[in-house]
Every structure is written in structure tokens, then in C-alpha cells.
Short mmCIF file of C-alpha atoms and ligand atoms in Angstrom, two decimals:
data_model
loop_
_atom_site.label_atom_id
_atom_site.label_comp_id
_atom_site.label_asym_id
_atom_site.label_seq_id
_atom_site.Cartn_x
_atom_site.Cartn_y
_atom_site.Cartn_z
CA MET A 1 84.64 -283.78 103.51
CA PRO A 2 87.93 -283.25 103.65
CA GLU A 3 89.67 -282.60 107.20
CA GLY A 4 91.86 -280.05 108.45
CA HIS A 5 94.74 -282.36 107.62
CA SER A 6 94.06 -283.31 104.59
CA VAL A 7 93.64 -278.75 103.15
CA HIS A 8 97.30 -278.23 104.95
CA ARG A 9 98.12 -280.68 103.05
CA ILE A 10 97.86 -279.00 99.85
CA ALA A 11 98.87 -276.07 100.87
CA ARG A 12 102.27 -277.25 100.72
CA GLN A 13 101.85 -279.15 98.02
CA ILE A 14 100.78 -275.49 95.87
CA ALA A 15 104.06 -273.66 97.65
CA GLN A 16 106.11 -276.53 96.76
CA ASN A 17 105.37 -276.49 93.36
CA PHE A 18 103.20 -272.89 92.20
CA VAL A 19 104.96 -269.94 94.78
CA GLY A 20 107.44 -268.37 93.14
CA ARG A 21 106.29 -268.59 90.14
CA PRO A 22 104.23 -267.08 86.33
CA VAL A 23 101.49 -269.11 86.58
CA SER A 24 98.73 -269.68 83.87
CA ALA A 25 94.62 -269.04 85.36
CA SER A 26 91.87 -269.91 83.44
CA SER A 27 88.51 -272.05 83.73
CA PRO A 28 87.91 -274.40 81.95
CA GLN A 29 84.37 -274.86 82.57
CA GLY A 30 83.44 -271.95 82.35
CA ARG A 31 82.36 -271.01 86.18
CA PHE A 32 85.22 -269.00 87.06
CA ALA A 33 86.73 -267.46 83.98
CA GLU A 34 86.03 -263.98 85.50
CA GLY A 35 88.32 -264.93 89.02
CA ALA A 36 90.84 -267.58 86.83
CA ALA A 37 91.53 -265.05 84.04
CA LEU A 38 91.64 -261.81 87.44
CA ILE A 39 95.04 -264.23 88.19
CA ASP A 40 96.32 -265.14 85.30
CA GLY A 41 99.27 -265.33 84.48
CA ARG A 42 100.93 -263.53 87.29
CA GLU A 43 103.44 -264.48 89.99
CA ALA A 44 102.36 -266.97 92.93
CA ILE A 45 103.18 -265.24 96.02
CA GLU A 46 102.47 -267.53 99.49
CA SER A 47 99.99 -270.96 99.84
CA ARG A 48 98.08 -270.68 102.72
CA ALA A 49 96.20 -273.15 104.61
CA VAL A 50 93.26 -271.88 108.01
CA GLY A 51 91.13 -275.36 108.83
CA LYS A 52 89.03 -275.89 105.96
CA GLN A 53 90.45 -272.71 103.29
CA MET A 54 92.91 -272.43 101.44
CA PHE A 55 94.39 -268.90 99.96
CA LEU A 56 96.71 -268.37 97.82
CA ALA A 57 98.33 -265.21 97.60
CA PHE A 58 99.10 -263.73 93.43
CA ASP A 59 101.43 -260.63 92.62
CA GLY A 60 99.03 -257.52 93.13
CA ASP A 61 97.68 -258.14 96.21
CA LEU A 62 94.85 -260.20 94.41
CA TRP A 63 93.90 -263.63 96.11
CA LEU A 64 92.35 -266.97 95.85
CA ARG A 65 90.04 -269.06 98.05
CA VAL A 66 89.36 -271.98 97.79
CA HIS A 67 87.07 -274.57 99.63
CA LEU A 68 86.24 -277.48 99.35
CA GLY A 69 83.32 -278.22 100.92
CA LEU A 70 81.63 -282.20 101.11
CA TYR A 71 82.56 -283.19 97.67
CA GLY A 72 85.98 -281.20 95.95
CA ALA A 73 89.48 -282.33 95.14
CA TRP A 74 92.23 -280.99 93.27
CA ASP A 75 94.50 -282.81 90.71
CA PHE A 76 97.67 -283.29 89.95
CA SER A 77 99.78 -283.62 86.85
CA GLY A 78 103.22 -283.02 85.27
CA GLU A 79 105.67 -282.67 87.98
CA ILE A 80 104.53 -282.79 91.56
CA VAL A 81 107.47 -281.48 93.51
CA SER A 82 106.04 -282.86 97.39
CA ASP A 83 106.49 -281.45 100.59
CA PRO A 84 109.16 -282.06 102.33
CA THR A 85 107.53 -281.32 105.74
CA ILE A 86 105.51 -283.80 103.89
CA ALA A 87 108.34 -286.18 102.73
CA ALA A 88 110.17 -285.82 106.14
CA SER A 89 107.23 -287.34 107.61
CA ASN A 90 108.54 -290.89 107.93
CA GLY A 91 111.76 -289.07 110.81
CA ARG A 92 110.16 -286.26 112.41
CA MET A 93 107.05 -289.02 113.43
CA GLY A 94 109.93 -292.08 114.21
CA GLN A 95 111.24 -289.37 117.08
CA THR A 96 107.54 -290.06 118.72
CA ASN A 97 106.70 -293.14 118.35
CA GLN A 98 106.18 -295.52 120.89
CA ARG A 99 109.17 -297.84 119.46
CA GLY A 100 111.17 -294.39 118.88
CA THR A 101 112.49 -296.52 115.23
CA PRO A 102 111.77 -294.86 112.48
CA GLU A 103 108.10 -295.01 110.76
CA GLU A 104 107.51 -297.24 108.21
CA ALA A 105 106.54 -296.28 105.01
CA ILE A 106 103.33 -297.93 104.74
CA LEU A 107 101.19 -298.37 101.46
CA ASP A 108 97.31 -298.36 101.69
CA ALA A 109 96.10 -300.59 99.49
CA ALA A 110 92.99 -297.80 99.36
CA GLY A 111 94.75 -295.57 98.15
CA GLU A 112 95.48 -293.00 101.47
CA ASN A 113 99.39 -292.88 100.35
CA SER A 114 100.75 -291.40 97.61
CA LEU A 115 104.36 -290.21 96.29
CA THR A 116 102.27 -287.32 98.07
CA SER A 117 103.86 -289.24 101.19
CA ILE A 118 106.07 -291.33 100.58
CA GLY A 119 110.08 -291.20 101.25
CA ALA A 120 112.39 -288.60 100.46
CA PRO A 121 111.86 -285.18 98.80
CA ARG A 122 111.00 -286.05 95.53
CA ARG A 123 110.43 -284.65 91.98
CA ALA A 124 108.14 -287.03 90.40
CA ARG A 125 105.92 -287.44 87.09
CA GLY A 126 102.30 -288.43 87.36
CA ARG A 127 98.77 -287.92 88.53
CA VAL A 128 98.52 -287.44 92.22
CA ARG A 129 94.49 -286.66 93.42
CA MET A 130 93.39 -284.22 96.62
CA SER A 131 90.53 -283.99 98.89
CA GLU A 132 90.02 -285.57 101.96
CA GLN A 133 93.09 -288.11 100.68
CA THR A 134 95.05 -288.45 98.90
CA THR A 135 95.00 -290.32 95.52
CA ASP A 136 97.20 -291.73 92.94
CA ILE A 137 96.01 -291.96 90.06
CA ASN A 138 96.41 -294.08 87.65
CA GLU A 139 95.31 -293.61 84.49
CA THR A 140 96.58 -293.85 80.97
CA ASP A 141 96.60 -291.35 81.13
CA ASP A 142 99.78 -290.31 78.32
CA LEU A 143 101.85 -288.29 80.09
CA SER A 144 103.17 -286.18 77.20
CA GLN A 145 100.40 -285.01 76.32
CA TRP A 146 101.11 -280.70 78.04
CA PRO A 147 99.81 -279.13 78.81
CA PRO A 148 97.53 -282.98 80.18
CA PRO A 149 93.79 -282.58 78.50
CA VAL A 150 91.37 -280.87 80.28
CA ARG A 151 88.76 -283.47 82.31
CA GLY A 152 85.30 -283.42 82.94
CA GLN A 153 84.70 -280.47 85.19
CA VAL A 154 87.24 -277.86 86.42
CA ARG A 155 86.10 -275.41 87.83
CA LEU A 156 89.88 -273.61 87.75
CA ARG A 157 93.21 -275.37 85.73
CA LEU A 158 96.51 -273.63 87.56
CA LEU A 159 98.92 -273.99 84.77
CA THR A 160 103.12 -273.65 84.95
CA GLU A 161 106.06 -274.51 82.39
CA ARG A 162 106.31 -278.00 84.67
CA THR A 163 102.37 -278.57 87.00
CA CYS A 164 99.27 -278.63 86.21
CA ALA A 165 96.51 -277.96 88.93
CA ASP A 166 92.37 -278.02 88.58
CA LEU A 167 89.97 -277.79 90.30
CA ARG A 168 87.02 -279.61 90.11
CA GLY A 169 83.95 -279.01 92.62
CA PRO A 170 84.48 -276.87 95.52
CA THR A 171 82.30 -275.00 97.36
CA ALA A 172 84.39 -271.91 97.30
CA CYS A 173 85.80 -270.74 94.28
CA VAL A 174 86.67 -266.70 94.47
CA ILE A 175 89.95 -263.47 94.43
CA GLN A 176 90.53 -262.02 97.28
CA THR A 177 91.34 -258.44 97.94
CA PRO A 178 93.42 -258.41 100.96
CA ASP A 179 90.29 -256.89 103.47
CA GLU A 180 88.33 -259.24 102.55
CA VAL A 181 91.46 -262.31 102.80
CA ALA A 182 91.36 -260.47 106.67
CA GLN A 183 87.33 -260.46 106.68
CA SER A 184 87.26 -264.27 106.24
CA LEU A 185 89.72 -265.00 108.61
CA ALA A 186 88.14 -263.83 111.22
CA LYS A 187 85.12 -265.23 111.40
CA LEU A 188 87.57 -268.94 111.80
CA GLY A 189 88.11 -269.52 115.15
CA PRO A 190 92.24 -271.02 116.06
CA ASP A 191 93.91 -273.70 113.58
CA PRO A 192 96.91 -275.56 116.11
CA LEU A 193 99.17 -275.12 113.07
CA VAL A 194 98.70 -271.09 112.35
CA ASP A 195 97.81 -269.76 115.96
CA ASP A 196 100.32 -270.08 118.45
CA ALA A 197 99.68 -272.86 120.53
CA ARG A 198 98.68 -269.80 123.65
CA ASP A 199 97.06 -267.71 122.87
CA GLY A 200 94.86 -271.03 120.19
CA GLU A 201 94.23 -272.57 123.22
CA GLU A 202 93.57 -269.32 125.55
CA ARG A 203 90.42 -268.48 121.94
CA PHE A 204 89.29 -272.18 121.96
CA VAL A 205 88.75 -272.70 125.75
CA ALA A 206 87.60 -269.06 126.17
CA ARG A 207 84.58 -269.67 123.18
CA VAL A 208 83.85 -273.55 124.56
CA ARG A 209 82.96 -272.49 128.04
CA ARG A 210 80.80 -269.63 127.78
CA THR A 211 78.10 -271.68 126.40
CA VAL A 212 75.15 -273.89 126.92
CA THR A 213 76.25 -275.04 122.98
CA PRO A 214 76.61 -279.64 123.11
CA ILE A 215 80.27 -280.01 122.52
CA GLY A 216 79.75 -282.22 120.14
CA LEU A 217 79.20 -279.07 117.45
CA LEU A 218 81.19 -276.61 118.96
CA LEU A 219 84.20 -279.41 117.58
CA MET A 220 82.41 -278.57 114.10
CA ASP A 221 82.34 -275.57 114.22
CA GLN A 222 84.39 -273.68 112.15
CA SER A 223 84.59 -270.63 114.29
CA VAL A 224 85.26 -271.86 117.05
CA VAL A 225 88.07 -274.06 116.53
CA SER A 226 89.84 -274.56 113.17
CA GLY A 227 90.37 -278.02 110.24
CA ILE A 228 87.54 -280.64 112.45
CA GLY A 229 85.90 -281.92 110.51
CA ASN A 230 83.24 -285.69 111.07
CA VAL A 231 86.42 -287.95 112.01
CA TYR A 232 88.42 -285.67 114.35
CA ARG A 233 85.55 -284.78 116.16
CA ALA A 234 83.78 -288.57 117.65
CA GLU A 235 87.92 -289.49 117.64
CA LEU A 236 88.59 -286.13 119.88
CA LEU A 237 85.10 -286.88 122.27
CA PHE A 238 86.59 -290.19 122.22
CA ARG A 239 89.79 -289.83 122.98
CA ALA A 240 88.75 -287.65 125.65
CA ARG A 241 86.03 -289.96 126.99
CA LEU A 242 83.55 -286.81 126.57
CA ASN A 243 79.86 -287.22 126.03
CA PRO A 244 79.02 -285.67 122.61
CA HIS A 245 76.19 -284.02 124.76
CA THR A 246 77.81 -282.26 127.63
CA PRO A 247 77.49 -278.10 127.27
CA GLY A 248 80.27 -276.26 126.69
CA ARG A 249 80.72 -274.02 129.74
CA GLU A 250 80.30 -277.87 131.27
CA VAL A 251 83.20 -279.41 130.06
CA SER A 252 86.26 -278.83 132.37
CA GLU A 253 88.56 -275.97 131.41
CA GLU A 254 90.82 -279.24 131.34
CA THR A 255 89.43 -281.39 129.57
CA VAL A 256 88.70 -278.52 126.66
CA ARG A 257 93.49 -277.85 127.29
CA GLU A 258 93.67 -281.46 126.44
CA ILE A 259 91.36 -281.45 123.88
CA TRP A 260 92.81 -278.49 122.42
CA ARG A 261 96.16 -280.06 122.73
CA ASP A 262 94.94 -283.39 121.49
CA TRP A 263 94.21 -282.43 118.49
CA SER A 264 97.17 -280.07 117.72
CA ARG A 265 99.16 -283.82 117.83
CA LEU A 266 96.45 -285.46 114.75
CA LEU A 267 96.65 -283.30 113.09
CA LEU A 268 100.50 -282.49 112.83
CA ILE A 269 100.17 -286.74 112.90
CA GLY A 270 97.90 -286.40 109.42
CA VAL A 271 99.01 -283.62 107.76
CA GLU A 272 102.54 -285.16 108.48
CA THR A 273 100.63 -289.23 107.37
CA GLY A 274 98.09 -288.08 104.95
CA GLN A 275 96.25 -289.76 107.20
CA MET A 276 93.76 -289.18 110.63
CA MET A 277 95.37 -291.46 112.12
CA THR A 278 93.51 -291.68 116.01
CA ARG A 279 94.46 -294.48 117.84
CA ASP A 280 97.30 -295.09 120.02
CA GLY A 281 98.83 -297.85 122.63
CA LEU A 282 99.23 -299.62 119.68
CA THR A 283 101.63 -302.43 118.81
CA ALA A 284 103.78 -301.79 115.80
CA LYS A 285 102.09 -304.62 113.97
CA GLU A 286 99.10 -303.09 115.06
CA ARG A 287 100.33 -299.68 114.43
CA ARG A 288 101.34 -300.62 110.89
CA SER A 289 97.75 -302.38 110.12
CA ALA A 290 96.15 -299.14 110.92
CA MET A 291 98.30 -296.84 109.20
CA ALA A 292 97.45 -299.19 105.92
CA ARG A 293 93.73 -300.05 106.99
CA ARG A 294 91.15 -297.41 107.27
CA GLU A 295 88.73 -299.92 109.50
CA HIS A 296 91.40 -300.39 112.03
CA ARG A 297 92.55 -296.38 112.32
CA HIS A 298 89.60 -294.83 114.12
CA TRP A 299 88.48 -296.34 117.41
CA VAL A 300 84.68 -295.00 116.88
CA TYR A 301 84.30 -293.51 113.63
CA GLY A 302 81.73 -295.94 110.88
CA ARG A 303 81.57 -298.03 113.80
CA ALA A 304 78.86 -298.18 114.50
CA GLY A 305 76.89 -301.17 116.04
CA LEU A 306 80.27 -302.74 117.29
CA PRO A 307 82.21 -303.15 120.18
CA CYS A 308 84.36 -300.25 121.95
CA ARG A 309 87.54 -301.40 121.55
CA VAL A 310 88.25 -300.27 125.39
CA CYS A 311 84.68 -301.52 126.93
CA GLY A 312 83.12 -303.73 124.68
CA THR A 313 79.44 -302.11 124.74
CA SER A 314 77.70 -300.95 120.43
CA VAL A 315 79.17 -297.54 119.57
CA VAL A 316 76.93 -295.05 118.41
CA MET A 317 75.50 -293.52 115.89
CA GLU A 318 73.16 -290.36 115.84
CA GLU A 319 72.73 -287.27 113.38
CA ALA A 320 74.06 -284.25 114.85
CA ALA A 321 73.50 -281.31 112.87
CA GLY A 322 73.44 -283.44 110.06
CA ARG A 323 76.33 -285.44 110.55
CA LYS A 324 77.03 -288.56 112.03
CA LEU A 325 78.20 -288.36 116.15
CA TYR A 326 79.54 -291.63 117.24
CA TRP A 327 80.54 -292.41 120.00
CA CYS A 328 80.50 -295.34 122.62
CA PRO A 329 77.78 -294.41 125.58
CA SER A 330 79.58 -296.61 128.75
CA CYS A 331 82.85 -294.74 127.98
CA GLN A 332 81.49 -291.54 127.50
CA ALA A 333 78.84 -292.23 129.66
ZN1 LIG B 401 83.85 -297.92 125.19
#
């Protein structure tokens, strides 16, 4: 499931390539034919992400709301302009890393990097899939065909003169009025990249500390805080050395505030690098290795039965609200 960082990256990619241009919309698969017809030919005005949902405004006060869910993905093809805030990540990250040196562009063999996350802003011709990760698609397509041939079940195709975005398998893909968008947004908890930092923190603290629901479930509740998924949940709890079963109201206010601030930091790193990099305190060499290989990137996520990186205790995996939760019973006692 794409976590908040992926959706913010997608919203920025859409902004770069579609906003300010007339967009042809269609539903090759047919399931979104009516919705696509409503926005077909209109100019895209604004693209934004809140948590795991993306909102794209078209002239005439129509909004497209997309939630990718577990299986959704956007495939971009044609000329793809990278978002400068993503492309500039090497320099920006360099200001905050431990050694004060610019971050190198690091290629992940598993394909988390792509032309969207490497180097300077640029325009490239190619195909990129954006879902939980960003992946270059190296199919032997004839890129000279325009528009590109439809492959598989495409719910929605957005097309400009030079860029094509195909949406597959979303959980939600609907057209909304501004009022309906407001209702959708009202259901969502604060997002560090959307809300004012102080307001967001206060809302989060108030929600967490008034309930007996375990913190491990609260972090996944999109009405409490937006954008956290399974990976970030496990990692935030470990970083706070917090037992996932602790009722929200029993977590100290200081700890709740620190979780919000930590989420804000991790989300920004995720948006800029395209990777859920949740470890810190690494040497430059270790960091390179972690950026290149997912299994080195996390403290506890995906490490059931393996020794905790801090204390050596076996990392535990249990089901929580239908999703796998990883934690160290010693560090997070
Ligand atoms: Zn431990």
C-alpha cells in the first residue's frame, strides 16, 4: 500500500506534467467512463495530496479524487518532467545528513529509484510506474507511438500533448464538487506536508490522548493522522521505543509530540528520496547500503525473527487490524 510519501510524489509529478494544460480524459476499461467524460478537455488547475489521497482540480470546479489502495498505480509515459522539489533532494538532504556532505544519487537494484528521483530537474522520455515505489519500466515499447497503446485494465487515462498517465486498480477514483472535497478532507487527520506544523501537532496530540485505542492502531487510522502506513507505523513506534499496545491516553504528551515531529521528518525524507528511509545514526557507507537495499533500510519492519538491531532480541510480528505489525519486545517493552 502506498504510504503518504508516494502519494505526495505522485501529486507533484501530476502537477509538473498536467497542471496548466488541457487534459484529455478517458476510461479505456470503461468503468470510469462517466467521470472521465466530465473532466475531458478541461484544464488541470491544481494537484495536491493529503495523506494517501490525491486531489486534482479541473476548471469548472470539478475535482478528481484518487485513493490507490493496495493495488493501485499510476504509469507515466511520454515526456515526463521531474518535480524540482524531488529532483533537488540530493542537495536538500545534504543539508541535514550527519556528515554535512551532499547525498549521492544511489541506485536501488530493486528499482525504487528512477528518473524522478535522480539528479537535476530534467525532461525525459520513458515510462515510470508510481505506486508504493517509483519504478522505471523498461519494456520494449515503441515510444514513438502516440498516444501510447493501452495496456491492460486502465481505469483512467489522462493525456496531454506530450505526457500520458494511466491509472490502474485504484480503490477510489471519483469526481467531486468542492463541497464533497471539503467533506473528504474533513475526515482526514493532519498531514505534516499540508497542515501548519503546530496546528497539525496539536490535533494529533488531542486525538491520541483522548482514547484508549492502542497507539499501534491509532497511527494507522487516517482520521487521526494522514499518510502513515504499515512500514512507517512500525518504524515510528520503534524509534519512539514505544509498545504498540499502549493505549493512546497512556502515551506521554511529550512522546506523542515527538512521534508527530518524527513523522514530519520521515515523510519529508520519503518524498525527497522516494524511499522509506527510517534508520539513522548510520555511517556514510551504511547509509548508501540502506538506500540501495530495502532490507537495510528499517529498524524492525519486515524483520520478524531476526535480531533487533539495537538489543539483539528477536523481532516479533503479530497481526494488528489485519496488517502485520513488527516490534521489538525488549526495546519497546
Ligand atoms: Zn531491541
